[in-house]
JSON list of C-alpha atoms and ligand atoms in Angstrom, two decimals:
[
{"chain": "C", "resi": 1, "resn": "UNK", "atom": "CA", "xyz": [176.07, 219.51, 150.81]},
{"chain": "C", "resi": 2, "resn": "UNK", "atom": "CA", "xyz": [179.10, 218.44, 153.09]},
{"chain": "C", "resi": 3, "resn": "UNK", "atom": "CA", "xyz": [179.39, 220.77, 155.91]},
{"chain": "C", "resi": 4, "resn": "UNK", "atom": "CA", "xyz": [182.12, 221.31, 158.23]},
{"chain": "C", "resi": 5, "resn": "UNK", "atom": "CA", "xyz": [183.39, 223.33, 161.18]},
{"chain": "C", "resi": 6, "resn": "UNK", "atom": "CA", "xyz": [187.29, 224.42, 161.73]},
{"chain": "C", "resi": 7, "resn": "UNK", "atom": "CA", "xyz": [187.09, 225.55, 164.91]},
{"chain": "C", "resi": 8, "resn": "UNK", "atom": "CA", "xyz": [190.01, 227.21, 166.90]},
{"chain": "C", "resi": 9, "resn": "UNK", "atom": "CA", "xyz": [190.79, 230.60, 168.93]},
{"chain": "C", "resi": 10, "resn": "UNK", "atom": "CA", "xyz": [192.67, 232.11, 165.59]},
{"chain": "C", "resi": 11, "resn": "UNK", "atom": "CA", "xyz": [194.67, 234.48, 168.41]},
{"chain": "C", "resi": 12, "resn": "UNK", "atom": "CA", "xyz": [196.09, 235.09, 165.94]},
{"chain": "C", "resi": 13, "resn": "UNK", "atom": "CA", "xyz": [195.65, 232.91, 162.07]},
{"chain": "C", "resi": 14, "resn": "UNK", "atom": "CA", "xyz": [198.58, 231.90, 160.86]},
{"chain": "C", "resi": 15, "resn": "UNK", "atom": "CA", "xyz": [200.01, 230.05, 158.02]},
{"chain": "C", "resi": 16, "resn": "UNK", "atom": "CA", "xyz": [198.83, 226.43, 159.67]},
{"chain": "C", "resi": 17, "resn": "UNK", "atom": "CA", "xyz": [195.47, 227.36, 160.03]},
{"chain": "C", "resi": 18, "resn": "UNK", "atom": "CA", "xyz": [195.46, 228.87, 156.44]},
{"chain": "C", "resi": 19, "resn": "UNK", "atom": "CA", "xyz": [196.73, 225.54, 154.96]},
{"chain": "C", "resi": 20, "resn": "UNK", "atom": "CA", "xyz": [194.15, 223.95, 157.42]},
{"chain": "C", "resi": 21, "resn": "UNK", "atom": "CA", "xyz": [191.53, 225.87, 156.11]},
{"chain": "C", "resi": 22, "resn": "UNK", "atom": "CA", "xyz": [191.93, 225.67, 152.70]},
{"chain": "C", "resi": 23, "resn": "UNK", "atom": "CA", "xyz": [192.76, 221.78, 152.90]},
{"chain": "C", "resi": 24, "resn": "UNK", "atom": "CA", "xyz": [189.38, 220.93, 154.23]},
{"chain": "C", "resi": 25, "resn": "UNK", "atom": "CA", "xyz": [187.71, 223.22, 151.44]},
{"chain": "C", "resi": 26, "resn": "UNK", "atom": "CA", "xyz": [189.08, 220.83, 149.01]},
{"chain": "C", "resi": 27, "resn": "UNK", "atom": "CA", "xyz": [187.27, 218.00, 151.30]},
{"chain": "C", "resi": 28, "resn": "UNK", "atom": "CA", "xyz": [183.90, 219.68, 152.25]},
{"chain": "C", "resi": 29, "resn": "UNK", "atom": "CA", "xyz": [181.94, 221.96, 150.06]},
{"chain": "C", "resi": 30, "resn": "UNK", "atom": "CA", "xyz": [181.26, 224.57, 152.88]},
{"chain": "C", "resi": 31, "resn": "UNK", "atom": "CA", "xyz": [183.99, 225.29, 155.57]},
{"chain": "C", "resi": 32, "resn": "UNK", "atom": "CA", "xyz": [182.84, 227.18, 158.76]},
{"chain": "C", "resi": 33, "resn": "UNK", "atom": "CA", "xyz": [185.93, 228.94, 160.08]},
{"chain": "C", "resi": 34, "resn": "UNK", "atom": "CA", "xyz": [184.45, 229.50, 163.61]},
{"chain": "C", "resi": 35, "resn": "UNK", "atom": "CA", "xyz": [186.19, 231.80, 165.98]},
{"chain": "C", "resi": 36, "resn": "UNK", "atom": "CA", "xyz": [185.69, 230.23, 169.42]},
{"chain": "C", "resi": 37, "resn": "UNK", "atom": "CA", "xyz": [186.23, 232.06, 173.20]},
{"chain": "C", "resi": 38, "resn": "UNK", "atom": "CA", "xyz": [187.91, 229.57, 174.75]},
{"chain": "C", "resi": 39, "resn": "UNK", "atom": "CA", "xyz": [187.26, 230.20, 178.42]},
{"chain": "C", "resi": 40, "resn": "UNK", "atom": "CA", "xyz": [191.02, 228.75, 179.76]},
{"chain": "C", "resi": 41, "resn": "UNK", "atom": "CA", "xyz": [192.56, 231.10, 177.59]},
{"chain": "C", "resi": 42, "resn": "UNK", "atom": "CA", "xyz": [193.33, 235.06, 178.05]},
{"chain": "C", "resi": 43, "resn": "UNK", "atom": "CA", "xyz": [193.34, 236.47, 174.15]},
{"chain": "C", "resi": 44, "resn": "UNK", "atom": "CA", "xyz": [195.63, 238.96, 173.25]},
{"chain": "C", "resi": 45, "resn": "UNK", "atom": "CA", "xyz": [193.39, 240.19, 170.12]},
{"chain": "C", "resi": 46, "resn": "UNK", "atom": "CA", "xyz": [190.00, 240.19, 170.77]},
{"chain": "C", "resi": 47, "resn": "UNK", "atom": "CA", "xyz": [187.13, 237.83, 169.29]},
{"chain": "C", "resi": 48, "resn": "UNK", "atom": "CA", "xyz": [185.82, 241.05, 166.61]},
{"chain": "C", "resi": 49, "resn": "UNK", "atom": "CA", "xyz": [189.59, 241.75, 165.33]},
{"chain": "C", "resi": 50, "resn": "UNK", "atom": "CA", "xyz": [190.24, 238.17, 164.92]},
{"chain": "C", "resi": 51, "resn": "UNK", "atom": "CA", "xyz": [187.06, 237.31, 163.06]},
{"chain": "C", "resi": 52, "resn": "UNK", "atom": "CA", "xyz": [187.93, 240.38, 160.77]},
{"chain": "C", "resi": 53, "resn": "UNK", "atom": "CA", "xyz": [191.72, 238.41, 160.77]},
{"chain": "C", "resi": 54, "resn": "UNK", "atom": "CA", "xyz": [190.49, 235.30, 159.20]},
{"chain": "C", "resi": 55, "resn": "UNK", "atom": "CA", "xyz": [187.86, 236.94, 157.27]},
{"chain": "C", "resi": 56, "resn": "UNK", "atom": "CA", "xyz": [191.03, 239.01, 155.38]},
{"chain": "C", "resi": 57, "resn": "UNK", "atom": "CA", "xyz": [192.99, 236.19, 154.66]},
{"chain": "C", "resi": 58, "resn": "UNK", "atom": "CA", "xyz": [190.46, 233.52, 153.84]},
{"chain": "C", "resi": 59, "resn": "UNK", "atom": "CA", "xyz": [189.01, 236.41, 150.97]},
{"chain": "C", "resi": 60, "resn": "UNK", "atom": "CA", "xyz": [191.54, 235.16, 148.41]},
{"chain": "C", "resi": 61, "resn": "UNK", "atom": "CA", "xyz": [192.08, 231.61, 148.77]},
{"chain": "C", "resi": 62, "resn": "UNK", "atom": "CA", "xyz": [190.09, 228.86, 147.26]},
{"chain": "C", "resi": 63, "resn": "UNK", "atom": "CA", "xyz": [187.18, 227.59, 148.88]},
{"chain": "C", "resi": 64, "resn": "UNK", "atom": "CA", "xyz": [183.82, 228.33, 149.79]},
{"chain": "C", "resi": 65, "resn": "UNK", "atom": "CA", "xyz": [184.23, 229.57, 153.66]},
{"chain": "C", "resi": 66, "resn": "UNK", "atom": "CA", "xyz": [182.00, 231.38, 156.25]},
{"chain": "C", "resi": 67, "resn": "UNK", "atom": "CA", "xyz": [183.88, 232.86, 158.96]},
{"chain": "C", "resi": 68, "resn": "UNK", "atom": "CA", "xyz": [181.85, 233.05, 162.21]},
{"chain": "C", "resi": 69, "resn": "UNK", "atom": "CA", "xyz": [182.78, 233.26, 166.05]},
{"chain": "C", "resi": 70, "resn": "UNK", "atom": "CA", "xyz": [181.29, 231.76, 169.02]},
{"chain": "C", "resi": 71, "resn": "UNK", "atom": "CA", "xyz": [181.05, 233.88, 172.46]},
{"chain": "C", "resi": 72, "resn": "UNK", "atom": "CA", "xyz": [180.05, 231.38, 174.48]},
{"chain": "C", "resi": 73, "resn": "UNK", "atom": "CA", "xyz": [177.84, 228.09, 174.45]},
{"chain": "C", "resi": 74, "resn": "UNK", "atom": "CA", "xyz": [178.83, 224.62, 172.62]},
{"chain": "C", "resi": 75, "resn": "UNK", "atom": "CA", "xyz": [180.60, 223.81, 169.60]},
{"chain": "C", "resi": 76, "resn": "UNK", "atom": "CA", "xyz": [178.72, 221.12, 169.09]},
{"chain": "C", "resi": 77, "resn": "UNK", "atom": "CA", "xyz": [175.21, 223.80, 169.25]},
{"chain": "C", "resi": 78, "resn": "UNK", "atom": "CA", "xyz": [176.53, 225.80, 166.56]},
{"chain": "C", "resi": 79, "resn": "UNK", "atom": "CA", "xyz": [177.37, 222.44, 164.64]},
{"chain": "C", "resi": 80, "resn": "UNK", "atom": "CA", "xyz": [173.76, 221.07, 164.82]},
{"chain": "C", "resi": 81, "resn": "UNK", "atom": "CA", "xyz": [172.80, 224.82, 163.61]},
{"chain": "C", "resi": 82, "resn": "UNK", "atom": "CA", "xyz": [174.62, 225.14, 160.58]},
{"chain": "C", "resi": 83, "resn": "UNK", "atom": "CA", "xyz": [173.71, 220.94, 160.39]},
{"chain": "C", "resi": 84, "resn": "UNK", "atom": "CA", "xyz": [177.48, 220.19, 159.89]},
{"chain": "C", "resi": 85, "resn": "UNK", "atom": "CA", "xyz": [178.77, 217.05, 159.27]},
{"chain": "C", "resi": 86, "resn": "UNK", "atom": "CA", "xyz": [182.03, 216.60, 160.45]},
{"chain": "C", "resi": 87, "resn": "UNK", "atom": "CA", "xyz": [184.74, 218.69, 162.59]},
{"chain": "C", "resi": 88, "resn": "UNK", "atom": "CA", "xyz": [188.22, 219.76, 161.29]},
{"chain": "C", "resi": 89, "resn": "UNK", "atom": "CA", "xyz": [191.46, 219.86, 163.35]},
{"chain": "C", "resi": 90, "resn": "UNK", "atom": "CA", "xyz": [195.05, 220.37, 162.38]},
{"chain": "C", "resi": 91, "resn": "UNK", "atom": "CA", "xyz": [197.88, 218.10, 163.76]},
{"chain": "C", "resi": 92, "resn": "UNK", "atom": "CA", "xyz": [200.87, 219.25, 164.58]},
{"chain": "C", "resi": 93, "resn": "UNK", "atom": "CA", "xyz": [202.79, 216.45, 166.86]},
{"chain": "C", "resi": 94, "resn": "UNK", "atom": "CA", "xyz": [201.66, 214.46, 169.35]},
{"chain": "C", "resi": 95, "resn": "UNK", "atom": "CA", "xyz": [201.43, 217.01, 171.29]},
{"chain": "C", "resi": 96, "resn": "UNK", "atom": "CA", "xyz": [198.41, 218.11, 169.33]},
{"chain": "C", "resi": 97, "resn": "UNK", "atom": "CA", "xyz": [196.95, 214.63, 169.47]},
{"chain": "C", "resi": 98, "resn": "UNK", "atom": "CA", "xyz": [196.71, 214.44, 173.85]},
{"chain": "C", "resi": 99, "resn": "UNK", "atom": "CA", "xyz": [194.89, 217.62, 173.14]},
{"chain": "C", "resi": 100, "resn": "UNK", "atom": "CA", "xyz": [192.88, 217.10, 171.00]},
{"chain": "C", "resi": 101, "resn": "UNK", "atom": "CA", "xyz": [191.77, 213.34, 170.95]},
{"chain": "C", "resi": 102, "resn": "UNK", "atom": "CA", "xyz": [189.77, 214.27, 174.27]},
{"chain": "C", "resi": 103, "resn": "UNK", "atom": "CA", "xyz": [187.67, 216.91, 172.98]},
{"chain": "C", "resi": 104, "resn": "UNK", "atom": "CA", "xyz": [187.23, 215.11, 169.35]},
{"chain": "C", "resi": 105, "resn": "UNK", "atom": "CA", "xyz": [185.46, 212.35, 172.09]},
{"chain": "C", "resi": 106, "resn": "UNK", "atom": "CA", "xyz": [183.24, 214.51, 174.11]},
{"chain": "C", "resi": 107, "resn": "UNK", "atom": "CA", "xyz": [182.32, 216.39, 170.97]},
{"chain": "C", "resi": 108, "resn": "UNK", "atom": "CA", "xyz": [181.16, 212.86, 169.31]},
{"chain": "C", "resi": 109, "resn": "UNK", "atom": "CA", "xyz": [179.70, 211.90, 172.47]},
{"chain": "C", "resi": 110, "resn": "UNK", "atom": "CA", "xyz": [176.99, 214.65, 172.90]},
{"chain": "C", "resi": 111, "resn": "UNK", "atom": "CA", "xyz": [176.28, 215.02, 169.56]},
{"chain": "C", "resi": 112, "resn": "UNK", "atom": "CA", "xyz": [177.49, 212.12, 167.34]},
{"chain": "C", "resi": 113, "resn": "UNK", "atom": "CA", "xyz": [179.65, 214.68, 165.04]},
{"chain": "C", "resi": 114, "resn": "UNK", "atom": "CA", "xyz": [183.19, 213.19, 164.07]},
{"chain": "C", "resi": 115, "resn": "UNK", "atom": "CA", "xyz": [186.49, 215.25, 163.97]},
{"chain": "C", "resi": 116, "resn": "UNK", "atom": "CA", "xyz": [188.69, 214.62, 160.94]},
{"chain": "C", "resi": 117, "resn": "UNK", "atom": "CA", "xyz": [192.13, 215.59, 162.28]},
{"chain": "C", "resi": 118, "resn": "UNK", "atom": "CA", "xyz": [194.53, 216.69, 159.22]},
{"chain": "C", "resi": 119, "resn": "UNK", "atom": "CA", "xyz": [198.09, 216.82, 159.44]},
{"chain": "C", "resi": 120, "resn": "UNK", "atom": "CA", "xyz": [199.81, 219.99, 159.57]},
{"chain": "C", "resi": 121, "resn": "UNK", "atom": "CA", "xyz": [202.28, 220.53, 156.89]},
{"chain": "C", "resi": 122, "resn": "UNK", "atom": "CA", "xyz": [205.80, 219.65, 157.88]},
{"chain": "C", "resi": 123, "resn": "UNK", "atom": "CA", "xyz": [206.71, 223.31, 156.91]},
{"chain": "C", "resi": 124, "resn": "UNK", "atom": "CA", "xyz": [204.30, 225.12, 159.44]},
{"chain": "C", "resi": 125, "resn": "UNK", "atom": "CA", "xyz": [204.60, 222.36, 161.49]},
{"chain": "C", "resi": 126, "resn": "UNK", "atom": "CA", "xyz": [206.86, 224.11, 164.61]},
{"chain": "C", "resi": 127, "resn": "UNK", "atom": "CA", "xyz": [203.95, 227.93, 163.67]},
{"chain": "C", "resi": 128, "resn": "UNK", "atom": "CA", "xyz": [201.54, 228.12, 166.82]},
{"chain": "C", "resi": 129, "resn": "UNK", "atom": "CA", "xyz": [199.71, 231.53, 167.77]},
{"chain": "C", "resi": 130, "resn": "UNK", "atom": "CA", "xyz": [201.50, 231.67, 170.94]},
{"chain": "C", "resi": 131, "resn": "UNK", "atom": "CA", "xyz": [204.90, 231.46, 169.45]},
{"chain": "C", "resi": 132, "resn": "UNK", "atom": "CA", "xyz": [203.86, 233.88, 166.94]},
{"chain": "C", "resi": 133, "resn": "UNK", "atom": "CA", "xyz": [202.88, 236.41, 169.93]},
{"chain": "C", "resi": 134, "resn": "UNK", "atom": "CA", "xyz": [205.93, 235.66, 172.18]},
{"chain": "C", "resi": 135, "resn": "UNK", "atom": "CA", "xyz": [208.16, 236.21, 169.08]},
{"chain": "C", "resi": 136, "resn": "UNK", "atom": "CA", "xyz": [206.27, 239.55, 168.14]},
{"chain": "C", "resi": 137, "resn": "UNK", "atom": "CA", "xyz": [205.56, 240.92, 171.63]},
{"chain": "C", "resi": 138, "resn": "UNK", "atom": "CA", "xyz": [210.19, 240.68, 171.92]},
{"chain": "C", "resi": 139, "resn": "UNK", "atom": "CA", "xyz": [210.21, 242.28, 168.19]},
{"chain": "C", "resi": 140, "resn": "UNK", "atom": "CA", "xyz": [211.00, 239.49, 166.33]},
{"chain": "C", "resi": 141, "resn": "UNK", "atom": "CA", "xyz": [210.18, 239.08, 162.55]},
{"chain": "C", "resi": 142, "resn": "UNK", "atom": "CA", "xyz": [206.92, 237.34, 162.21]},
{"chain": "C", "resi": 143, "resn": "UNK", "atom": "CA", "xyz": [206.14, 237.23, 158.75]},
{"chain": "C", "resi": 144, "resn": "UNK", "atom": "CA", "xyz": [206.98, 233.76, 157.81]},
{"chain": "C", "resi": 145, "resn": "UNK", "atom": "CA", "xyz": [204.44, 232.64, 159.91]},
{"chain": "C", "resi": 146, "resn": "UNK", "atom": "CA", "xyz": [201.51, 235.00, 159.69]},
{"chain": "C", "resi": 147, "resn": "UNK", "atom": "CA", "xyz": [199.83, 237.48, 156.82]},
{"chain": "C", "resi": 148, "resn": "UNK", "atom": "CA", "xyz": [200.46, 240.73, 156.31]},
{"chain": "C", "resi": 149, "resn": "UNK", "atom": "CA", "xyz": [197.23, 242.06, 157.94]},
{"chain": "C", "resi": 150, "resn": "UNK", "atom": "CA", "xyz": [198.06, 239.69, 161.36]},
{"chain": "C", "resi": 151, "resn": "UNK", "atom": "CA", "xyz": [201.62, 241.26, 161.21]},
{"chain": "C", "resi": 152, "resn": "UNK", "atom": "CA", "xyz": [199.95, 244.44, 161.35]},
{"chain": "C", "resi": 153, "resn": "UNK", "atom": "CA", "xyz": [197.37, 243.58, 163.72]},
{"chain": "C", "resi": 154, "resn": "UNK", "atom": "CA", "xyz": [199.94, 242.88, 166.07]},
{"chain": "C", "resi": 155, "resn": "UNK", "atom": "CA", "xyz": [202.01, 245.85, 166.18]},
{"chain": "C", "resi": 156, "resn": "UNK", "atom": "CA", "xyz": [199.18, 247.54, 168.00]},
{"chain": "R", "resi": 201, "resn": "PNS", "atom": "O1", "xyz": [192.47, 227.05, 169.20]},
{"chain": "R", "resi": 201, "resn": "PNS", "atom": "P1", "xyz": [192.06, 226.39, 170.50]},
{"chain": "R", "resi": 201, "resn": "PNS", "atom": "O2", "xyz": [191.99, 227.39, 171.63]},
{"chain": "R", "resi": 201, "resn": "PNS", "atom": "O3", "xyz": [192.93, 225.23, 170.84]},
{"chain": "R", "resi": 201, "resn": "PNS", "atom": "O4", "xyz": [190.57, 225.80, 170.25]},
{"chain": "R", "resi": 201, "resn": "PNS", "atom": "C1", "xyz": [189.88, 225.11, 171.27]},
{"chain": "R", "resi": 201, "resn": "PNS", "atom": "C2", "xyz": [188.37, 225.24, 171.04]},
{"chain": "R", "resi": 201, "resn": "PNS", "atom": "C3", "xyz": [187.97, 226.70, 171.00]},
{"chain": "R", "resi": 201, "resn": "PNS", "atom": "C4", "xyz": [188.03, 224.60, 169.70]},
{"chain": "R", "resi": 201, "resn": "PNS", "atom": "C5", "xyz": [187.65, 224.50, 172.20]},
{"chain": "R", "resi": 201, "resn": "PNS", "atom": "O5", "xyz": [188.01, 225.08, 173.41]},
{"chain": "R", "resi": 201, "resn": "PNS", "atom": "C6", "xyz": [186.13, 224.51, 172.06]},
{"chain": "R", "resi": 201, "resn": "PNS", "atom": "O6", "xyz": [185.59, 223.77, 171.28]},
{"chain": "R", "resi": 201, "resn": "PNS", "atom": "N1", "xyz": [185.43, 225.42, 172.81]},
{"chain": "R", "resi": 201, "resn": "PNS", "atom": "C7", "xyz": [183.99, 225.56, 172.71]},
{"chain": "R", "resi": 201, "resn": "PNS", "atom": "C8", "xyz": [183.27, 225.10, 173.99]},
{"chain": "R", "resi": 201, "resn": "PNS", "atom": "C9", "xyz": [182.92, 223.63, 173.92]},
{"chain": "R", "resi": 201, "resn": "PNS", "atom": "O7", "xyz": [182.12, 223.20, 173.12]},
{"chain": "R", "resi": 201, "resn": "PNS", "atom": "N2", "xyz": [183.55, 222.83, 174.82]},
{"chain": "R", "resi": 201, "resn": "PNS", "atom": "C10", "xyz": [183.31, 221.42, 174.96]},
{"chain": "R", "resi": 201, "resn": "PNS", "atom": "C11", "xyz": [183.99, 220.55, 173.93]},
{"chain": "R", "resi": 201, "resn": "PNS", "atom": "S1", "xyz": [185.74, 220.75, 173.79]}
]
């Protein structure tokens, strides 16, 4: 049974995690979609309303997920827990990769686990969360880049 973790702050999902997500489905039998507090960022949504985010828009697409969050302690912990196999990352631009790279290293240093970094689909390639806020917080039309339930989500 090939096991993997998506990790991410989902703050909010968009349409590049959900491609993402469902990607690595087609790769690992079970996908963790973990909702992670990441300490050097201030969420606008909070950890409960963005596990009940993902856990909306995962419900209909293919793939065998469990949606999860992680308050504090180490990804790698909650890896050796649900004995995962392998990290998944999307790639956006290099950008991405400076990010990224160092924490695929640490992560394989204190507990062996590999990342498998994916590349983001030229057409949600430019999508991040924080766009998606800045864009909705100035009323700007969000819903090429995010579900239905997210648009919502962020209207409140
Ligand atoms: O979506 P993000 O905020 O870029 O995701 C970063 C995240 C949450 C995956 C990363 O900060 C993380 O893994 N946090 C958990 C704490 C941890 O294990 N840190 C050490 C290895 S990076």
């Amino acid at each position: 049974m090939a096991i993997a973790v998506y990790p991410g702050s989902f703050d909010p999902i968009t349409f590049g995690h959900i491609d993402i997500a469902t990607r690595a489905a087609k790769l690992f039998e079970t996908v963790h979609v973990l909702v992670v507090h990441n300490p050097g960022k201030n969420p606008k949504l909070s950890l409960d309303k963005r596990v009940e985010l993902v856990k909306a828009v995962l419900a209909n697409k293919p793939g065998n997920f469990v949606v999860s969050s992680l308050a504090s302690g180490l990804l790698v912990d909650y890896c050796k827990e649900v004995k995962a196999e392998a990290l998944v990352k999307g790639i956006r631009t290099n950008v991405d990769i400076d990010y990224e790279l160092p924490m695929a290293q640490v992560n394989r240093d204190l507990s062996g686990i590999e990342t498998v970094f994916l590349p983001a689909d030229p057409a949600h390639g430019f999508i991040s969360s924080s766009l998606v806020k800045q864009v909705a917080s100035l009323g700007g039309d969000i819903s090429k880049y995010v579900p239905a339930e997210v648009v919502e989500a962020l209207k409140n």
